[in-house]
Short mmCIF file of C-alpha atoms in Angstrom, two decimals:
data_model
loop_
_atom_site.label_atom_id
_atom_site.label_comp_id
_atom_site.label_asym_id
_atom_site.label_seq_id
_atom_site.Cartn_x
_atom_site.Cartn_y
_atom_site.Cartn_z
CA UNK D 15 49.39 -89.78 -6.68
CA UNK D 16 51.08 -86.39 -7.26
CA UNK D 17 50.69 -85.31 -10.76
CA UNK D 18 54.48 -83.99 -11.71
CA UNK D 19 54.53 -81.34 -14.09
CA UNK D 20 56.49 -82.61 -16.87
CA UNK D 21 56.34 -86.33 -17.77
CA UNK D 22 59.72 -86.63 -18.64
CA UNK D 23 60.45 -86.50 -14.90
CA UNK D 24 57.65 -88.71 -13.80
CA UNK D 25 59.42 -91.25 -16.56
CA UNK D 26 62.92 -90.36 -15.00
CA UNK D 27 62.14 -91.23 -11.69
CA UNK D 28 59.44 -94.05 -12.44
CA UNK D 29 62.52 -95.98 -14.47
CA UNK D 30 65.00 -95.18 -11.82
CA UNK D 31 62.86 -96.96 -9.19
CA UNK D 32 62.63 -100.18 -11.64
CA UNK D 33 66.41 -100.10 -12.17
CA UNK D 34 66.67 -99.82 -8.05
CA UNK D 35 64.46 -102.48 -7.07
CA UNK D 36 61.31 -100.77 -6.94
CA UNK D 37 62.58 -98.04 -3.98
CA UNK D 38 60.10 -95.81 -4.03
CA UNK D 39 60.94 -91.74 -4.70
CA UNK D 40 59.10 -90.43 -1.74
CA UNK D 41 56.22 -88.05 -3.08
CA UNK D 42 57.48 -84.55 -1.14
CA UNK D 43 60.69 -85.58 -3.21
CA UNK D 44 58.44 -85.97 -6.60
CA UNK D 45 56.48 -82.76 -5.37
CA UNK D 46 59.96 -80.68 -5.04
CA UNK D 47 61.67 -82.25 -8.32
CA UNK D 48 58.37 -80.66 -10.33
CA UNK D 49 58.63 -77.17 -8.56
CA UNK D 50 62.41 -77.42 -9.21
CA UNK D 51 62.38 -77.95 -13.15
CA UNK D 52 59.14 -75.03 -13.17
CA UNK D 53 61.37 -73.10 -11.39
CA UNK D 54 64.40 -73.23 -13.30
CA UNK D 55 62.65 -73.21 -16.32
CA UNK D 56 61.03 -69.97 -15.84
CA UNK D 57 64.10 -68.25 -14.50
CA UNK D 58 66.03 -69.63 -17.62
CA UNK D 59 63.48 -68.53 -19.57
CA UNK D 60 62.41 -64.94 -18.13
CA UNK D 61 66.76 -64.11 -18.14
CA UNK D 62 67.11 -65.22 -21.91
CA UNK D 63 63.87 -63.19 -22.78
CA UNK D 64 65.34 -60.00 -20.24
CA UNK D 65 68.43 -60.44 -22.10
CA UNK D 66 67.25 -60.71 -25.73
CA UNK D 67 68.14 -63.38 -26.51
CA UNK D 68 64.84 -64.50 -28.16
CA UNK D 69 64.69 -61.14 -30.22
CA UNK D 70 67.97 -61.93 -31.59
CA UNK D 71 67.46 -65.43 -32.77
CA UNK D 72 63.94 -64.68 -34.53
CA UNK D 73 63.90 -65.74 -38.02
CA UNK D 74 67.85 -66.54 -38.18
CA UNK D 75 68.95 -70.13 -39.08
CA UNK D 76 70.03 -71.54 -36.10
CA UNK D 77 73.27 -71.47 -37.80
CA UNK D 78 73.11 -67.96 -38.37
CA UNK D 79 72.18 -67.49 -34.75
CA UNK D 80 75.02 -69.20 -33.45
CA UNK D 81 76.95 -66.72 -35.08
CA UNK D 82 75.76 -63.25 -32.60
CA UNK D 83 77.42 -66.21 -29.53
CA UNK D 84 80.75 -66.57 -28.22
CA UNK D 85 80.14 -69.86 -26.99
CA UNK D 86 78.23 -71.60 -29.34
CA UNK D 87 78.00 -75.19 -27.19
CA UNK D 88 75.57 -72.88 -24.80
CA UNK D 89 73.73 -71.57 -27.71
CA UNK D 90 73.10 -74.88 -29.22
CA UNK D 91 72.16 -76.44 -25.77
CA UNK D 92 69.76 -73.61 -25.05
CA UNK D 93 67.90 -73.93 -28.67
CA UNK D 94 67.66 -77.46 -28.16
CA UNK D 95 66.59 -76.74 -24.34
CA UNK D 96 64.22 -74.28 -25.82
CA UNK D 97 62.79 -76.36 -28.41
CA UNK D 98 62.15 -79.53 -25.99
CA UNK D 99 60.26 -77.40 -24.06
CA UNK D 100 58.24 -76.00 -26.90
CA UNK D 101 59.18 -72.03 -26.45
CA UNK D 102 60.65 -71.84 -29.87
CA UNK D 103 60.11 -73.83 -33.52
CA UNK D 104 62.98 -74.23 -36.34
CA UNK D 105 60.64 -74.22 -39.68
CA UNK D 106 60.56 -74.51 -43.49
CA UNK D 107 64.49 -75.35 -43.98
CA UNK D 108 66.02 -78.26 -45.47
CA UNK D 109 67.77 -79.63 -42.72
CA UNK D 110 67.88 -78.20 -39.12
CA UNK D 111 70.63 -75.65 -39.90
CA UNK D 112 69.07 -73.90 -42.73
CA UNK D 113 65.70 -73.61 -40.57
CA UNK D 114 64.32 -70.04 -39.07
CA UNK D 115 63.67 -70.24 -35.32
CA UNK D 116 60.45 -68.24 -34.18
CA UNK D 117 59.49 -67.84 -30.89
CA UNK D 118 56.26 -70.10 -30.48
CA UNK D 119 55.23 -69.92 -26.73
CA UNK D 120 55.87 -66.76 -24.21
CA UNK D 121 56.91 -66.88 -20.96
CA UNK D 122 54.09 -68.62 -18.51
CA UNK D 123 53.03 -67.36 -15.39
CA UNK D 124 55.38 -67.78 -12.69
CA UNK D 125 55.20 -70.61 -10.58
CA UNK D 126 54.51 -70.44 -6.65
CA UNK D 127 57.45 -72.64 -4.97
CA UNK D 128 56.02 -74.09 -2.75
CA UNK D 129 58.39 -76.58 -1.50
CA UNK D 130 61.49 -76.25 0.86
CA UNK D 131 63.71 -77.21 -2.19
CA UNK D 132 62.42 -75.04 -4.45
CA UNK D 133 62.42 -71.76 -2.22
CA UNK D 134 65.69 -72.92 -1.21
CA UNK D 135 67.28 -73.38 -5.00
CA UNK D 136 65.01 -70.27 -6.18
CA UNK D 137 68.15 -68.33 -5.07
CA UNK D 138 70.45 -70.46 -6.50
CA UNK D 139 68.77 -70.59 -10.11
CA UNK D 140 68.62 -66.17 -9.69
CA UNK D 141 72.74 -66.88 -9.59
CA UNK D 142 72.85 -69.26 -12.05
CA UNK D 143 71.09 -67.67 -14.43
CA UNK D 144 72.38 -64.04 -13.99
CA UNK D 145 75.61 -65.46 -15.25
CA UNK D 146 74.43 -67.08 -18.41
CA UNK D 147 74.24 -63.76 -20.86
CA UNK D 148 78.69 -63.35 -19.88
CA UNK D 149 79.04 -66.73 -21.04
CA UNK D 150 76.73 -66.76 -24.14
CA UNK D 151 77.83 -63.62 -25.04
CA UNK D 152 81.15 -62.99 -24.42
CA UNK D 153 82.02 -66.81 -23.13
CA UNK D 154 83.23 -66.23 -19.79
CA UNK D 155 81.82 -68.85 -17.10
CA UNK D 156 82.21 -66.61 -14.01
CA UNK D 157 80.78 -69.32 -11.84
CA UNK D 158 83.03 -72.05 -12.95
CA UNK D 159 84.05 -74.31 -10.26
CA UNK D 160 87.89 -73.76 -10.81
CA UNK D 161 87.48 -71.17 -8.16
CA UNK D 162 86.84 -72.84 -4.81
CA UNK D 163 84.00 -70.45 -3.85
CA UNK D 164 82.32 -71.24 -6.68
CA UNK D 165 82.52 -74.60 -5.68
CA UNK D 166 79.80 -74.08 -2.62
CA UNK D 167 77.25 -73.67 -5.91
CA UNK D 168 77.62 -77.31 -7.36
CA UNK D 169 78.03 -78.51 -3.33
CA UNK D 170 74.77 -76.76 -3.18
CA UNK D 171 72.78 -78.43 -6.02
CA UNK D 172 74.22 -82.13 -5.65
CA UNK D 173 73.24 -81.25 -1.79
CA UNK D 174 69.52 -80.94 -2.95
CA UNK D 175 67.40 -83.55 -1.56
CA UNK D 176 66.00 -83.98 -5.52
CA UNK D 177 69.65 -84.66 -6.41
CA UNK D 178 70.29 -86.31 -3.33
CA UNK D 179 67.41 -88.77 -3.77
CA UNK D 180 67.76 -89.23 -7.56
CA UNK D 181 71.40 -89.91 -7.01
CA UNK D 182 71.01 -92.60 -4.30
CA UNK D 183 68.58 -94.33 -6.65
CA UNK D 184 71.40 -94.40 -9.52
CA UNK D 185 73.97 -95.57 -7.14
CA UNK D 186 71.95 -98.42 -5.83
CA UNK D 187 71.29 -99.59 -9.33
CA UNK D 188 74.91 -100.09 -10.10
CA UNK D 189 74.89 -102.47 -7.05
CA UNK D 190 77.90 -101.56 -5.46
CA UNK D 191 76.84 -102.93 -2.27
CA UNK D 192 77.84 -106.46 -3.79
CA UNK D 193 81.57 -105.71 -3.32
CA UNK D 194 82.32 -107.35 -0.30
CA UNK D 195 83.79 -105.62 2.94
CA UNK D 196 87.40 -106.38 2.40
CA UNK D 197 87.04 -104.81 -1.04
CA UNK D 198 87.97 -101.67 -2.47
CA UNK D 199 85.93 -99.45 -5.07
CA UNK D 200 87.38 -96.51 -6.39
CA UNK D 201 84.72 -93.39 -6.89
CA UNK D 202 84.63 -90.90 -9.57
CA UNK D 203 82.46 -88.26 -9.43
CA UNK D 204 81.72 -84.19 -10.19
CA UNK D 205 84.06 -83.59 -8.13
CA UNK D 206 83.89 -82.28 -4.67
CA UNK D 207 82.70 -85.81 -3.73
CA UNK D 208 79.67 -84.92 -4.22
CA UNK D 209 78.88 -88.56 -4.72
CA UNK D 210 80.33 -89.84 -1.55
CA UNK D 211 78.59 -90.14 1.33
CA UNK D 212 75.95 -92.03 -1.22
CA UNK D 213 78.59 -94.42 -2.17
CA UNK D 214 79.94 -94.74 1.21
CA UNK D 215 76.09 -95.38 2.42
CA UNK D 216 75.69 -98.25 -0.15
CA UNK D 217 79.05 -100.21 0.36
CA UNK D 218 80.92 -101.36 3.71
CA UNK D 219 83.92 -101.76 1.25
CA UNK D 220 87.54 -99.47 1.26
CA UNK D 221 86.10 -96.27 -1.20
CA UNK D 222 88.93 -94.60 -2.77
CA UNK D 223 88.18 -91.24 -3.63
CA UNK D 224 89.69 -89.76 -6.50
CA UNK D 225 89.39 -85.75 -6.87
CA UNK D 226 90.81 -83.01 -9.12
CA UNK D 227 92.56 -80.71 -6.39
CA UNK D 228 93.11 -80.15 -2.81
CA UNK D 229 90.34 -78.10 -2.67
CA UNK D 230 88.28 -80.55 -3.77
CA UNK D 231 89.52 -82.57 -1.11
CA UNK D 232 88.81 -80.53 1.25
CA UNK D 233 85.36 -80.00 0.73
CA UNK D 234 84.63 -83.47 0.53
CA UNK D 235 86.75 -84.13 3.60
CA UNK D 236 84.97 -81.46 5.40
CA UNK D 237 81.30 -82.52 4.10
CA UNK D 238 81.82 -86.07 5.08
CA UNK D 239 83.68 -85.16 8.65
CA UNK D 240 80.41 -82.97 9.28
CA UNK D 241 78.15 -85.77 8.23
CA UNK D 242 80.30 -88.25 10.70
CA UNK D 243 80.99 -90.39 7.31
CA UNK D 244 84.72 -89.65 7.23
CA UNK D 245 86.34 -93.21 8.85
CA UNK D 246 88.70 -95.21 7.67
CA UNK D 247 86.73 -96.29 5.28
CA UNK D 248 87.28 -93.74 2.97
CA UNK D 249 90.75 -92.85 1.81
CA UNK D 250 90.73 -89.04 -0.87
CA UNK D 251 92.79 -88.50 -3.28
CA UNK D 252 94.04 -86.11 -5.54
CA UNK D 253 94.72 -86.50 -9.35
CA UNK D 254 93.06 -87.10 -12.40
CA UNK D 255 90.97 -89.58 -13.63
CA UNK D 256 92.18 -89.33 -16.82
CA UNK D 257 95.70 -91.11 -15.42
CA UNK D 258 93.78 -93.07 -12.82
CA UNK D 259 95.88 -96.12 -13.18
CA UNK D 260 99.38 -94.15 -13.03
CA UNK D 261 98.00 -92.40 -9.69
CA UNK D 262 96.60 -95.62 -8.05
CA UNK D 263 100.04 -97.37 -9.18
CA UNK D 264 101.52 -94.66 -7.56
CA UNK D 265 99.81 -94.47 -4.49
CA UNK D 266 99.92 -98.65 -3.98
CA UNK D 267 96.68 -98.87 -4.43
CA UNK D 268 94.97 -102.11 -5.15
CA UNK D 269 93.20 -104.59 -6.05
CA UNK D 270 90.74 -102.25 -7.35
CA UNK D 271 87.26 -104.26 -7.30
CA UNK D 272 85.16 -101.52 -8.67
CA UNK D 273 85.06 -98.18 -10.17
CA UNK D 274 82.40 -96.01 -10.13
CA UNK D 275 81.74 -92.85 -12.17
CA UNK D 276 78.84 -91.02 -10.73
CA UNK D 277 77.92 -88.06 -12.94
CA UNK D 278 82.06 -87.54 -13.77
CA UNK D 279 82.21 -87.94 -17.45
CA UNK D 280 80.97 -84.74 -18.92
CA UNK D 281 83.47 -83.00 -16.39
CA UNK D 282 86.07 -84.71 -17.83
CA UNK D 283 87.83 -83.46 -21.47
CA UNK D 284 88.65 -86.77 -21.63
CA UNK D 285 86.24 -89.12 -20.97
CA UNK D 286 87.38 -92.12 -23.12
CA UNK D 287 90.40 -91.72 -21.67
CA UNK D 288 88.49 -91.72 -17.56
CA UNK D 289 87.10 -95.31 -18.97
CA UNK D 290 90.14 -96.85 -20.59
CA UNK D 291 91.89 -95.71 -17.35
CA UNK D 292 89.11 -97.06 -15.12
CA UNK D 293 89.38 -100.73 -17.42
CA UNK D 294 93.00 -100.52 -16.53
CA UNK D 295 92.42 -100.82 -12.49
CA UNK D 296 89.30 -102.75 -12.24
CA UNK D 297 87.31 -105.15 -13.73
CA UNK D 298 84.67 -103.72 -12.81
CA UNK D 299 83.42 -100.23 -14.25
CA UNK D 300 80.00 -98.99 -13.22
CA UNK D 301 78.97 -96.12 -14.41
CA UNK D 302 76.17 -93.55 -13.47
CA UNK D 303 76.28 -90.86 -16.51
CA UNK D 304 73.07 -88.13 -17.21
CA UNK D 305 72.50 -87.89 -20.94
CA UNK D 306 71.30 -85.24 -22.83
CA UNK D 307 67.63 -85.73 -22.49
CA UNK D 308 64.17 -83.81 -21.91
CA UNK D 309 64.66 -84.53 -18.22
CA UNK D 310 67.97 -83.60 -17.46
CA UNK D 311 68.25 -80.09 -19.49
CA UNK D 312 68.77 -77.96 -16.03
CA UNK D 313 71.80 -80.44 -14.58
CA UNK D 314 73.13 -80.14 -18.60
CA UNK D 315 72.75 -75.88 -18.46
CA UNK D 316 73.61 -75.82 -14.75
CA UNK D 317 76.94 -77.63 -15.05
CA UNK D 318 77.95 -76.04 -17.82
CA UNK D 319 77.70 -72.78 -16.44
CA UNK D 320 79.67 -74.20 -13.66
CA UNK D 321 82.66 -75.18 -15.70
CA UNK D 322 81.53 -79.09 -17.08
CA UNK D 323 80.75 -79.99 -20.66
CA UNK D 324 77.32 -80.34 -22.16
CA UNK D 325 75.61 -83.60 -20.88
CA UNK D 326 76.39 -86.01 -23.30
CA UNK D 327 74.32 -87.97 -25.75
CA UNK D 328 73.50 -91.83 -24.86
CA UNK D 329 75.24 -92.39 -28.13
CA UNK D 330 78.33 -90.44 -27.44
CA UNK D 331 78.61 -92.28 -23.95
CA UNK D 332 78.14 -95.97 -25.94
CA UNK D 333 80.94 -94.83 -28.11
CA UNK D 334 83.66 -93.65 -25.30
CA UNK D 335 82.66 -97.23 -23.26
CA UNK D 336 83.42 -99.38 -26.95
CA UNK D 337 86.63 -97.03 -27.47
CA UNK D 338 87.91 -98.20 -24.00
CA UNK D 339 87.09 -101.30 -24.64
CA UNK D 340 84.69 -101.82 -22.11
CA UNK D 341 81.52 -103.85 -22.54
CA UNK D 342 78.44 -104.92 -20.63
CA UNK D 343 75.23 -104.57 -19.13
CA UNK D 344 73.36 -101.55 -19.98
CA UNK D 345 70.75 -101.00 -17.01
CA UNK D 346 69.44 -97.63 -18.53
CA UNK D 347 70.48 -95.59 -21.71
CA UNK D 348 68.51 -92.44 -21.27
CA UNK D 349 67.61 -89.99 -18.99
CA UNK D 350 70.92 -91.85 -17.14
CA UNK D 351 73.05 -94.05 -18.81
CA UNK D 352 73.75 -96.88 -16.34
CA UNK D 353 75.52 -99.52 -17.07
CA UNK D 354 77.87 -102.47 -15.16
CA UNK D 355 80.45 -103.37 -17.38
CA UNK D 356 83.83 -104.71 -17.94
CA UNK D 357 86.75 -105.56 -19.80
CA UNK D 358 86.22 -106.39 -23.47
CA UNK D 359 87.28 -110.20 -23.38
CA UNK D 360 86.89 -110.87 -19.66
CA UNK D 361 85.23 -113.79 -18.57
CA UNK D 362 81.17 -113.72 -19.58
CA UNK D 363 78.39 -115.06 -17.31
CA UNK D 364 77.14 -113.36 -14.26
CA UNK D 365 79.76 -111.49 -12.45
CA UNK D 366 80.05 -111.62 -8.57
CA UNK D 367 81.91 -108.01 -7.35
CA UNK D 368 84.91 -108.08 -5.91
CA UNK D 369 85.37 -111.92 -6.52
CA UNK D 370 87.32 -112.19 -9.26
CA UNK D 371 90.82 -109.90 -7.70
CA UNK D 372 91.08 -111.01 -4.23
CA UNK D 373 93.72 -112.83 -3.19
CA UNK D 374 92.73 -116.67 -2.76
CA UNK J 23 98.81 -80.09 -0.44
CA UNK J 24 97.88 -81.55 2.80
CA UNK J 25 100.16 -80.82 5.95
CA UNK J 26 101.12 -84.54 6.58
CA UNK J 27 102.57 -83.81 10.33
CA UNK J 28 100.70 -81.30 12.89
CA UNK J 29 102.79 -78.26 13.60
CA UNK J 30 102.34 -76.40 16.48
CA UNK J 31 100.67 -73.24 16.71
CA UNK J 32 100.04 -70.39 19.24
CA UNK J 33 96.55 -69.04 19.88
CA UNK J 34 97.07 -65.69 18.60
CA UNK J 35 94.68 -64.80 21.76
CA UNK J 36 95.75 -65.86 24.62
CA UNK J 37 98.97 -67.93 23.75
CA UNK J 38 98.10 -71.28 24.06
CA UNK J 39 99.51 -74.24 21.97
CA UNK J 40 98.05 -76.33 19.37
CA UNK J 41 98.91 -79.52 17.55
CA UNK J 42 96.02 -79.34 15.08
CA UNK J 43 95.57 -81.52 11.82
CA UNK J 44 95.97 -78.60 9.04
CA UNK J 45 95.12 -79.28 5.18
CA UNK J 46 95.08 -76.29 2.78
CA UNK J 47 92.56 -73.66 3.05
CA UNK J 48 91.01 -72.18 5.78
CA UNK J 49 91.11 -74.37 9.14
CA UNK J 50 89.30 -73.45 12.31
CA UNK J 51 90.82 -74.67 15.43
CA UNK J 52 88.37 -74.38 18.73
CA UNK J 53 90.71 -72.73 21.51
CA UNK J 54 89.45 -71.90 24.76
CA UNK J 55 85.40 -70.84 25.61
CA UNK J 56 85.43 -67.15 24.03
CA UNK J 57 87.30 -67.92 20.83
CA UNK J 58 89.05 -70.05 18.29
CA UNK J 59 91.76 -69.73 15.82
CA UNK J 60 91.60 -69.52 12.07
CA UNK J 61 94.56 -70.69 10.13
CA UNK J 62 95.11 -70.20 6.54
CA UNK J 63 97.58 -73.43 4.75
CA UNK J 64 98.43 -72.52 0.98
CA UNK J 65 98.73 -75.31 -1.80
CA UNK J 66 102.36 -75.97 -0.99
CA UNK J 67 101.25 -76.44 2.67
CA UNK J 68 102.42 -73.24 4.02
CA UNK J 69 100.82 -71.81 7.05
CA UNK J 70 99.93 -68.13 5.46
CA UNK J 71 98.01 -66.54 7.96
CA UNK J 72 96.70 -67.31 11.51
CA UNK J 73 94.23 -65.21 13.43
CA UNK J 74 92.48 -65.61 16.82
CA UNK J 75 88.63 -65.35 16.24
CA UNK J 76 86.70 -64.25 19.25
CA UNK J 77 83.44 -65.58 19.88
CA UNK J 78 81.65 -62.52 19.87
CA UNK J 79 78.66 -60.85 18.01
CA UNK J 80 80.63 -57.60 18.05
CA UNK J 81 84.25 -58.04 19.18
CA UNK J 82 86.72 -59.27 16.09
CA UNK J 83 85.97 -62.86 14.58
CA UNK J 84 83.72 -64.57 12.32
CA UNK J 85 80.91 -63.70 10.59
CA UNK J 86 78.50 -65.29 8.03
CA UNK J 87 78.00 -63.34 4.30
CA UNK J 88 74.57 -62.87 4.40
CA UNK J 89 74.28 -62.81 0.44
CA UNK J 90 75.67 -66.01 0.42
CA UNK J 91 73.01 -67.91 3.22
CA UNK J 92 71.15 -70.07 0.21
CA UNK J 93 74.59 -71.86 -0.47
CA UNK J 94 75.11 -73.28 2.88
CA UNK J 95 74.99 -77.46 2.70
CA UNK J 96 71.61 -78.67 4.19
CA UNK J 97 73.93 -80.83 7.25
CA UNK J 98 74.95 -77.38 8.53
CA UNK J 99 72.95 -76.00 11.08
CA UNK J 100 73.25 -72.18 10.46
CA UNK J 101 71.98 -70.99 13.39
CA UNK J 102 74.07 -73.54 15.37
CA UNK J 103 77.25 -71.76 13.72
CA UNK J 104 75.84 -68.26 14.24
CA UNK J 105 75.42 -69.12 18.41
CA UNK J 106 79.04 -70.67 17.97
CA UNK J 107 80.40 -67.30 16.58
CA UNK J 108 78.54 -65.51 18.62
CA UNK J 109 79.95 -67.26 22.05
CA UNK J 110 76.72 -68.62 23.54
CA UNK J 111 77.58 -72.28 22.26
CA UNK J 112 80.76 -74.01 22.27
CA UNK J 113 81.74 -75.18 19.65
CA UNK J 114 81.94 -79.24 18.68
CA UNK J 115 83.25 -81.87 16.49
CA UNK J 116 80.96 -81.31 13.99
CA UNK J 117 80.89 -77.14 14.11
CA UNK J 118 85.03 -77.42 13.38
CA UNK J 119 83.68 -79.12 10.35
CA UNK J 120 81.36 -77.08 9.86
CA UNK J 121 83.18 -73.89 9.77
CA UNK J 122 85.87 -74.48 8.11
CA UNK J 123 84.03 -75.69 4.99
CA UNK J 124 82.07 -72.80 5.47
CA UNK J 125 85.26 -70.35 5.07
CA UNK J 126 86.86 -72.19 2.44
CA UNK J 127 83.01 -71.67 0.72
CA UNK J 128 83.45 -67.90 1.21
CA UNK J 129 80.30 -68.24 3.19
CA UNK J 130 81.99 -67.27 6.43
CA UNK J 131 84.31 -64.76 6.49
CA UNK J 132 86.57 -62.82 9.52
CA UNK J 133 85.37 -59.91 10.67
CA UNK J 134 87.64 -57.09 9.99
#
């Protein structure tokens, strides 16, 4: 039994498993996740204290704090990153915001990576984090994925066997392999298609990709042609989820039997609007969605600094799914909210995929 | 956007003709032996730029940013696309793939 470094991953993964029908997370890929989060915590953490960021924040109200930032989202998810992971304390206030932060733990020793995925994402984390005092500071995201090269970063960390592993085991959950082969599911994701050849692995149904530009689609053309998973199968297109049912209408496609959001709502400004759309085309919505959580703080700062909103709360996520009238089967709520749900109203009882649309 | 019909295009090298399936970005077309051709479509699906890319470790073509190794995808066998842009392998299916994504990642770049 590996002994991972932070039980909030151990929980992650041991819950993921359950909701997957006990597949197992192989224990180089347990070994790898704990080097990873050491890793990236001790870059995050040696760059903020290089930076002085700590010295600036001592004894200020974490209101007052948020005041030396230009982007105060990043500040906020940093103290609360910070906090979780017990470097700093906010004391004697009334409420949070009238609190003083002090520094409570320094920096640890760094950690030997010892695993290919660590070495390999060392590099990555140097980039990642180099970037973060421009965007806290003067609120520029310089790696955001609106520029395609940038784009090679997030291809890079969904490409990570950790993510890679932890994402199959969230796509299995939603049990998309119960659409049957005639059927079509429509997949949302971080764009890039990062999600893709894990969908495409689970289902023999049509997948529909839907992706925010042409470069997008190119990438996740290219990816899956290299991979030998680009068939006929797989149809991408561009456009935004936000208008899915005006771009499937559109485009003639349909009946939609599922759609899938894999990690695509906190890079959408619009995510109620991504779920009323998705209730619009299918009955089905399945959704895969990391929530703000002690085990998913370096995908929350990561993204982020590549262009996507702060993970979510479980509670913010429950509230967009209710606003688009959407209701169902929650499989997790936290560190992933996954869920299998449908439209508000729609018949109850067990639901077989992809039975309900097709023609008789 | 995508090119919907192939358009024909001349190896900038040695003259030969083309059909090729273009989509925007960078697109790497296998030619004869000793070198390919890079084509450049823009978001209105313009052909911008096309260049012959000798495979060569010294003569013109393509070469891999070095400070960018660590963001190359796991499926892409590096070295494989180093021997292919250095000449001693020729290039398949999968190294077309390969290299284009690469160039529209800014990880491979022409040599000029």
């Amino acid at each position: 039994m590996i002994e991972l470094a932070r039980p909030a991953l151990a929980k992650l993964m041991s819950k993921l498993s359950g909701s997957a029908g006990g597949a197992r997370v192989p224990a180089h890929v347990q070994r790898a996740a704990s080097e990873v989060l050491e890793v990236f915590e001790y870059k995050l953490v040696s760059r903020l204290i290089e930076d002085g960021f700590f010295k600036d924040i001592e004894g200020l109200s974490p209101s007052e704090a948020a005041q030396k930032f230009v982007d105060r989202n990043l500040f906020f998810t940093l103290l609360e990153t910070l906090k979780t992971l017990g470097y700093v304390d906010v004391r004697r206030g009334f409420g949070f915001m009238d609190g003083r932060i002090r520094q409570v733990h320094d920096l640890p020793p760094a950690p030997m990576a010892t695993t290919p995925e660590a070495i390999e994402l060392e590099t990555l984390f140097d980039e990642l984090t180099a970037s973060l005092s421009e965007a806290l500071r003067e609120g520029k995201r310089k790696l955001h994925v609106a520029s395609p090269e940038n784009k090679a970063l997030l291809a890079k960390l969904y490409d990570s066997q950790v993510f890679k592993t932890l994402l199959t085991l969230e796509v299995k959950s939603l049990g998309i392999s119960e659409v049957p082969p005639h059927g079509v599911v429509v997949s949302v994701g971080p764009g890039i298609g990062a999600e893709l050849p894990i969908v495409l692995l689970e289902t023999d149904a049509k997948v529909v990709s839907v992706l925010p530009s042409e470069e997008d689609s190119r990438i996740a053309e290219l990816t899956l042609s290299g991979l030998g998973l680009m068939s006929d199968q797989v149809s991408l297109v561009v456009g935004q989820p936000e208008r899915l049912n005006q771009l499937l209408t559109s485009l003639k496609i349909g009946p939609v039997d599922a759609v899938v959001a894999v990690h695509a709502l906190h890079w959408s400004s619009a995510p109620e609007a991504v779920l009323r759309n998705a209730a619009k085309v299918s009955r089905r919505v399945l959704i895969s969605q990391p929530v703000e959580h002690e085990a998913t703080w370096p995908l929350s700062i990561m993204s982020y600094l590549m262009g996507s909103n702060p993970l979510p709360k479980a509670d913010e996520v429950e509230f967009w799914i209710n606003s688009a009238g959407l209701e169902g089967r929650s499989l997790m709520k936290d560190p992933v909210y996954l869920t299998q749900l449908s439209s508000r109203g729609a018949s109850r009882g067990p639901m077989r995929l992809g039975a309900e649309l097709r023609p008789p | 956007m995508g090119v919907p019909n192939p358009r024909e295009i001349a190896c900038p090298l040695c003259g030969v003709r083309h059909r090729p399936p273009l989509k925007q970005g960078w697109n790497f077309i296998p030619c004869k032996e000793d070198h390919g051709i890079v084509v450049y479509v823009d978001e209105a699906g313009d052909i911008r730029e096309i260049h012959g890319a000798a495979f060569s470790p010294t003569a013109g073509g393509l070469e891999i940013v070095e400070s960018k190794l660590h963001l190359v995808p796991r499926w892409i066998d590096i070295d494989r696309v180093r021997a292919v842009i250095e000449g001693s392998v020729r290039p398949s299916e999968a190294d077309r793939a390969a290299i284009s994504l690469l160039m529209n990642m800014g990880i491979l770049r022409r040599r000029v």
